[in-house]
């Protein structure tokens, strides 16, 4: 039995001040949580098709407050209580007793600041939607504190930083890059770590590493760079037959550095209490980045896009896919 119920009160439209309450019971997947994939509906649906990867039942209650302090600066604060009940073979060693545990509850206080100097915002009756920046970068800083209150089992801190910018390269086209970095402080089971988003579906998403498998790598400290370049008409307009089709070339480069502290490795046992082998989680070599490069064509029939990706590192990992083809659809104005 699953449910979602939410209510939002808009307190001030001029400074977009809202208060919302959400209660949910859902089946999620480690690293593929529904809440983190909002806005990627097709990818989310495809990732849940067939056998779920490391599924768990989550019961989540969240109180959120947000306010635009001044133009471009948005502040948000959350109180979040959630339960993790795995539907796969999962155990971790309790920090204090070193006993085997499989389920846990977290109580988090979260705070975020987001600043976009020239971010384009559209507000209808009840929604506030971002169309991205024109020139200046968007910067966001997030902090979360895990508390042993209201049933919380874990104490930890999470700090992350996000930067996004659109760069007009003149006749060469347009570039977009996203820099994401973070660190988890404290000893926690690996579902609390940063489980880097892979993509085993047919569909392209800029939020994922498109040659990485689901649940392939997790980190408690990481930095990633995702770079996309849209050549627009710079390359393919030079070819007469292609020029009539109005196809547009695109290129991708994704880079990830990450690592896991020894204390977060040692709290994951290799066997369950009966001595049966357990699947744990993959870790990156701190001195070796995960790299994938891609290229593609968009505006096919003014709607479709096809991307080709090459995985450049960690080719010896189990089930590694050195090459992937992804499709997507978009309307280019």
Coordinates of C-alpha atoms in Angstrom, one line a residue:
X1 CA 0.0 0.0 0.0
X2 CA 1.5 3.3 -1.1
X3 CA 0.3 6.9 -0.8
X4 CA 1.3 10.5 -1.1
X5 CA -0.4 13.5 0.4
X6 CA 0.7 17.1 0.4
X7 CA -0.5 20.6 1.1
X8 CA 1.1 23.9 0.4
X9 CA 0.2 27.4 1.6
X10 CA 1.5 30.4 -0.3
X11 CA 2.2 33.0 2.4
X12 CA 3.6 35.8 0.2
X13 CA 3.6 35.9 -3.6
X14 CA 5.9 39.0 -3.9
X15 CA 8.7 37.2 -2.1
X16 CA 7.4 33.7 -3.0
X17 CA 7.1 32.4 0.5
X18 CA 5.6 29.0 1.0
X19 CA 5.0 26.4 3.7
X20 CA 4.3 22.8 2.7
X21 CA 3.7 19.5 4.4
X22 CA 4.2 16.1 2.7
X23 CA 3.6 12.6 3.8
X24 CA 4.5 9.6 1.7
X25 CA 4.9 5.9 1.7
X26 CA 6.6 4.6 -1.5
X27 CA 8.9 1.9 -2.9
X28 CA 12.2 3.6 -3.8
X29 CA 15.5 2.3 -5.1
X30 CA 18.9 3.2 -3.6
X31 CA 20.3 6.0 -5.7
X32 CA 17.1 6.3 -7.8
X33 CA 14.8 7.9 -5.3
X34 CA 11.7 9.4 -6.8
X35 CA 12.1 12.8 -5.0
X36 CA 15.6 13.3 -6.5
X37 CA 14.4 12.6 -10.1
X38 CA 11.5 15.0 -10.3
X39 CA 11.5 16.6 -13.7
X40 CA 13.0 13.4 -15.3
X41 CA 9.6 11.6 -15.7
X42 CA 10.5 9.4 -18.7
X43 CA 13.9 8.4 -17.2
X44 CA 12.2 7.7 -13.8
X45 CA 9.6 5.5 -15.4
X46 CA 12.2 3.6 -17.4
X47 CA 14.4 3.0 -14.4
X48 CA 11.5 1.4 -12.6
X49 CA 10.6 -0.9 -15.4
X50 CA 11.2 -4.6 -14.8
X51 CA 13.1 -5.7 -11.7
X52 CA 13.8 -3.0 -9.2
X53 CA 17.4 -2.4 -8.2
X54 CA 18.0 -2.5 -4.4
X55 CA 14.4 -1.5 -3.6
X56 CA 13.2 -0.4 -0.2
X57 CA 10.0 0.9 1.4
X58 CA 10.3 4.4 2.6
X59 CA 7.9 6.3 4.9
X60 CA 8.6 9.9 4.7
X61 CA 7.2 13.0 6.5
X62 CA 8.5 16.4 5.5
X63 CA 7.8 20.0 6.5
X64 CA 9.3 22.6 4.1
X65 CA 9.6 26.4 4.3
X66 CA 11.0 28.6 1.5
X67 CA 11.3 32.3 0.8
X68 CA 12.9 34.5 -1.8
X69 CA 14.9 36.9 0.4
X70 CA 15.6 39.2 -2.5
X71 CA 15.5 38.8 -6.3
X72 CA 17.5 35.8 -7.2
X73 CA 18.3 34.5 -3.6
X74 CA 16.0 31.7 -2.5
X75 CA 16.2 30.2 1.1
X76 CA 14.7 26.9 2.1
X77 CA 14.5 24.9 5.3
X78 CA 13.2 21.3 5.8
X79 CA 12.5 19.0 8.7
X80 CA 12.4 15.5 7.4
X81 CA 11.7 12.1 9.1
X82 CA 12.1 9.0 7.0
X83 CA 12.2 5.2 7.4
X84 CA 14.4 2.8 5.4
X85 CA 13.0 -0.7 5.2
X86 CA 15.0 -2.7 2.6
X87 CA 13.4 -5.3 0.3
X88 CA 16.9 -6.7 -0.6
X89 CA 19.6 -8.3 1.4
X90 CA 21.1 -5.4 3.2
X91 CA 22.9 -5.1 6.6
X92 CA 25.2 -2.6 8.2
X93 CA 27.1 -2.6 11.5
X94 CA 25.7 -0.3 14.1
X95 CA 28.2 2.5 15.0
X96 CA 28.0 1.9 18.7
X97 CA 27.2 -1.8 19.3
X98 CA 28.6 -3.2 16.0
X99 CA 25.5 -5.3 15.8
X100 CA 23.9 -6.2 12.4
X101 CA 21.0 -3.9 11.5
X102 CA 19.0 -3.8 8.3
X103 CA 16.5 -1.0 8.7
X104 CA 17.0 2.5 10.1
X105 CA 15.3 5.8 10.5
X106 CA 16.7 9.3 9.9
X107 CA 15.6 12.7 11.2
X108 CA 17.1 15.5 9.1
X109 CA 17.2 19.2 9.4
X110 CA 18.0 20.7 5.9
X111 CA 18.9 24.2 4.8
X112 CA 19.7 25.5 1.3
X113 CA 20.6 28.8 -0.3
X114 CA 20.2 29.2 -4.1
X115 CA 21.3 32.3 -6.0
X116 CA 20.7 33.1 -9.6
X117 CA 21.4 36.7 -10.5
X118 CA 19.6 36.6 -13.8
X119 CA 17.7 33.4 -13.5
X120 CA 14.5 33.4 -15.6
X121 CA 11.5 32.6 -13.3
X122 CA 8.0 32.0 -14.4
X123 CA 5.2 32.0 -11.8
X124 CA 1.7 30.9 -12.5
X125 CA -1.1 30.6 -10.0
X126 CA 0.6 28.1 -7.7
X127 CA 3.9 27.1 -9.2
X128 CA 7.4 28.7 -9.6
X129 CA 9.4 27.4 -12.5
X130 CA 13.0 28.1 -13.5
X131 CA 14.0 28.4 -17.1
X132 CA 17.7 28.8 -16.2
X133 CA 20.1 31.7 -16.3
X134 CA 20.8 34.0 -19.2
X135 CA 24.5 34.7 -18.4
X136 CA 25.4 34.5 -14.8
X137 CA 25.8 31.1 -13.0
X138 CA 23.3 29.6 -10.5
X139 CA 24.9 28.7 -7.2
X140 CA 23.4 26.5 -4.6
X141 CA 24.7 25.4 -1.2
X142 CA 23.0 22.6 0.8
X143 CA 23.5 21.5 4.4
X144 CA 21.8 18.6 6.2
X145 CA 22.2 17.4 9.8
X146 CA 21.1 13.9 10.8
X147 CA 19.7 14.0 14.4
X148 CA 18.9 11.4 17.0
X149 CA 15.5 13.0 17.5
X150 CA 12.0 11.8 16.8
X151 CA 13.3 8.2 16.3
X152 CA 16.4 9.1 14.3
X153 CA 19.1 6.4 14.5
X154 CA 22.0 8.2 12.9
X155 CA 24.1 11.3 13.5
X156 CA 25.8 12.9 10.5
X157 CA 26.3 16.0 8.5
X158 CA 26.0 16.5 4.7
X159 CA 27.4 19.5 2.8
X160 CA 27.1 20.0 -0.9
X161 CA 27.7 22.7 -3.5
X162 CA 26.2 23.1 -7.0
X163 CA 27.1 25.4 -9.8
X164 CA 25.4 25.7 -13.2
X165 CA 26.1 28.1 -16.0
X166 CA 25.2 28.7 -19.6
X167 CA 28.0 30.0 -21.8
X168 CA 27.4 31.7 -25.2
X169 CA 30.3 30.8 -27.4
X170 CA 29.3 33.0 -30.3
X171 CA 29.5 31.2 -33.7
X172 CA 30.7 28.0 -32.0
X173 CA 27.3 27.6 -30.2
X174 CA 26.3 27.3 -26.6
X175 CA 27.9 25.4 -23.7
X176 CA 26.4 24.4 -20.4
X177 CA 28.3 23.0 -17.4
X178 CA 27.3 21.7 -14.0
X179 CA 29.8 21.4 -11.1
X180 CA 28.7 19.3 -8.1
X181 CA 30.7 18.6 -5.0
X182 CA 29.9 17.3 -1.6
X183 CA 31.0 15.5 1.6
X184 CA 29.3 13.3 4.2
X185 CA 30.6 13.7 7.7
X186 CA 30.0 10.8 10.1
X187 CA 29.8 7.0 10.0
X188 CA 26.6 6.0 8.0
X189 CA 25.3 3.0 6.0
X190 CA 25.9 3.4 2.3
X191 CA 22.3 4.3 1.3
X192 CA 23.0 7.6 3.1
X193 CA 26.1 8.2 1.0
X194 CA 26.1 9.9 -2.4
X195 CA 25.1 7.0 -4.7
X196 CA 26.1 8.4 -8.1
X197 CA 23.3 8.2 -10.7
X198 CA 23.9 5.8 -13.5
X199 CA 21.7 5.1 -16.5
X200 CA 20.8 1.7 -17.8
X201 CA 17.8 2.9 -19.7
X202 CA 17.5 3.7 -23.4
X203 CA 16.8 7.4 -22.6
X204 CA 19.3 10.2 -22.2
X205 CA 19.3 12.4 -19.2
X206 CA 21.8 15.1 -18.3
X207 CA 21.4 14.3 -14.6
X208 CA 23.2 10.9 -14.9
X209 CA 26.4 9.3 -16.1
X210 CA 25.0 7.6 -19.1
X211 CA 27.5 4.6 -19.3
X212 CA 27.4 4.0 -15.5
X213 CA 25.3 1.2 -14.1
X214 CA 22.7 1.7 -11.4
X215 CA 24.3 1.5 -7.9
X216 CA 27.8 1.0 -9.4
X217 CA 29.6 3.6 -7.3
X218 CA 29.0 5.5 -4.0
X219 CA 31.1 8.2 -2.3
X220 CA 31.2 10.1 0.9
X221 CA 33.3 12.9 -0.7
X222 CA 33.1 13.7 -4.4
X223 CA 33.3 16.3 -7.1
X224 CA 31.8 16.0 -10.6
X225 CA 31.7 18.1 -13.7
X226 CA 29.2 17.5 -16.5
X227 CA 29.8 19.6 -19.6
X228 CA 27.5 19.8 -22.7
X229 CA 28.1 21.8 -25.9
X230 CA 25.5 22.6 -28.5
X231 CA 27.2 23.4 -31.8
X232 CA 23.8 24.6 -33.2
X233 CA 24.5 25.1 -36.9
X234 CA 28.3 25.5 -36.7
X235 CA 29.3 22.0 -37.9
X236 CA 26.4 20.4 -39.8
X237 CA 25.4 23.5 -41.6
X238 CA 28.7 23.2 -43.6
X239 CA 27.3 20.0 -45.2
X240 CA 24.8 20.9 -47.9
X241 CA 22.5 17.8 -47.6
X242 CA 22.5 17.9 -43.8
X243 CA 21.9 21.7 -43.8
X244 CA 18.5 21.2 -45.3
X245 CA 17.6 18.7 -42.5
X246 CA 18.6 21.4 -39.9
X247 CA 20.3 18.7 -37.7
X248 CA 22.4 20.1 -34.8
X249 CA 25.6 18.5 -33.4
X250 CA 26.1 18.1 -29.6
X251 CA 29.0 16.9 -27.4
X252 CA 29.2 15.7 -23.8
X253 CA 32.0 15.2 -21.3
X254 CA 31.4 13.9 -17.8
X255 CA 34.0 13.6 -15.1
X256 CA 33.7 12.3 -11.5
X257 CA 36.2 12.0 -8.6
X258 CA 35.0 10.3 -5.4
X259 CA 36.2 8.2 -2.4
X260 CA 34.9 6.6 0.7
X261 CA 36.4 6.8 4.2
X262 CA 37.5 3.6 5.9
X263 CA 34.9 3.9 8.6
X264 CA 32.1 3.8 6.0
X265 CA 33.7 0.8 4.3
X266 CA 34.1 -1.2 7.5
X267 CA 30.5 -0.8 8.6
X268 CA 29.3 -2.8 5.5
X269 CA 29.7 -6.5 6.2
X270 CA 30.5 -8.9 3.4
X271 CA 28.3 -11.6 4.8
X272 CA 24.9 -11.6 6.6
X273 CA 24.4 -12.9 10.2
X274 CA 24.1 -16.5 8.8
X275 CA 27.4 -16.2 6.8
X276 CA 25.8 -15.8 3.4
X277 CA 27.6 -13.4 1.0
X278 CA 26.2 -9.9 0.7
X279 CA 26.4 -7.5 -2.2
X280 CA 27.9 -4.3 -1.0
X281 CA 28.7 -1.2 -3.1
X282 CA 31.3 0.0 -5.6
X283 CA 33.9 2.6 -4.8
X284 CA 36.0 4.9 -6.9
X285 CA 39.8 5.1 -6.8
X286 CA 40.5 8.6 -5.4
X287 CA 43.4 9.0 -8.0
X288 CA 41.4 7.7 -10.9
X289 CA 38.3 9.7 -12.2
X290 CA 35.3 8.2 -13.9
X291 CA 35.2 9.6 -17.4
X292 CA 32.7 9.3 -20.2
X293 CA 32.6 11.2 -23.5
X294 CA 29.7 11.6 -25.9
X295 CA 28.5 13.1 -29.1
X296 CA 25.2 13.2 -30.9
X297 CA 22.7 14.9 -33.1
X298 CA 19.6 16.8 -32.1
X299 CA 16.6 18.4 -33.9
X300 CA 16.0 15.2 -35.9
X301 CA 12.5 15.8 -37.4
X302 CA 12.6 18.9 -35.2
X303 CA 12.0 16.7 -32.1
X304 CA 14.3 13.7 -31.6
X305 CA 17.9 13.5 -30.3
X306 CA 20.4 10.6 -30.4
X307 CA 23.6 10.5 -28.3
X308 CA 26.5 8.1 -28.4
X309 CA 28.6 7.7 -25.2
X310 CA 32.0 6.1 -24.7
X311 CA 33.1 5.0 -21.2
X312 CA 36.8 5.8 -20.9
X313 CA 37.7 4.5 -17.4
X314 CA 36.8 1.6 -15.1
X315 CA 36.3 -0.7 -18.1
X316 CA 37.3 -3.7 -15.9
X317 CA 34.4 -3.2 -13.5
X318 CA 31.8 -6.0 -13.5
X319 CA 29.1 -5.5 -16.2
X320 CA 30.9 -2.3 -17.5
X321 CA 29.4 -1.0 -20.8
X322 CA 32.1 0.7 -22.9
X323 CA 29.6 2.1 -25.3
X324 CA 25.9 3.2 -25.1
X325 CA 23.3 4.8 -27.3
X326 CA 20.7 7.0 -25.8
X327 CA 17.6 8.8 -27.3
X328 CA 15.5 11.7 -26.1
X329 CA 13.0 14.2 -27.3
X330 CA 12.9 17.9 -27.0
X331 CA 11.3 21.0 -28.6
X332 CA 13.9 23.6 -29.7
X333 CA 12.5 27.1 -29.8

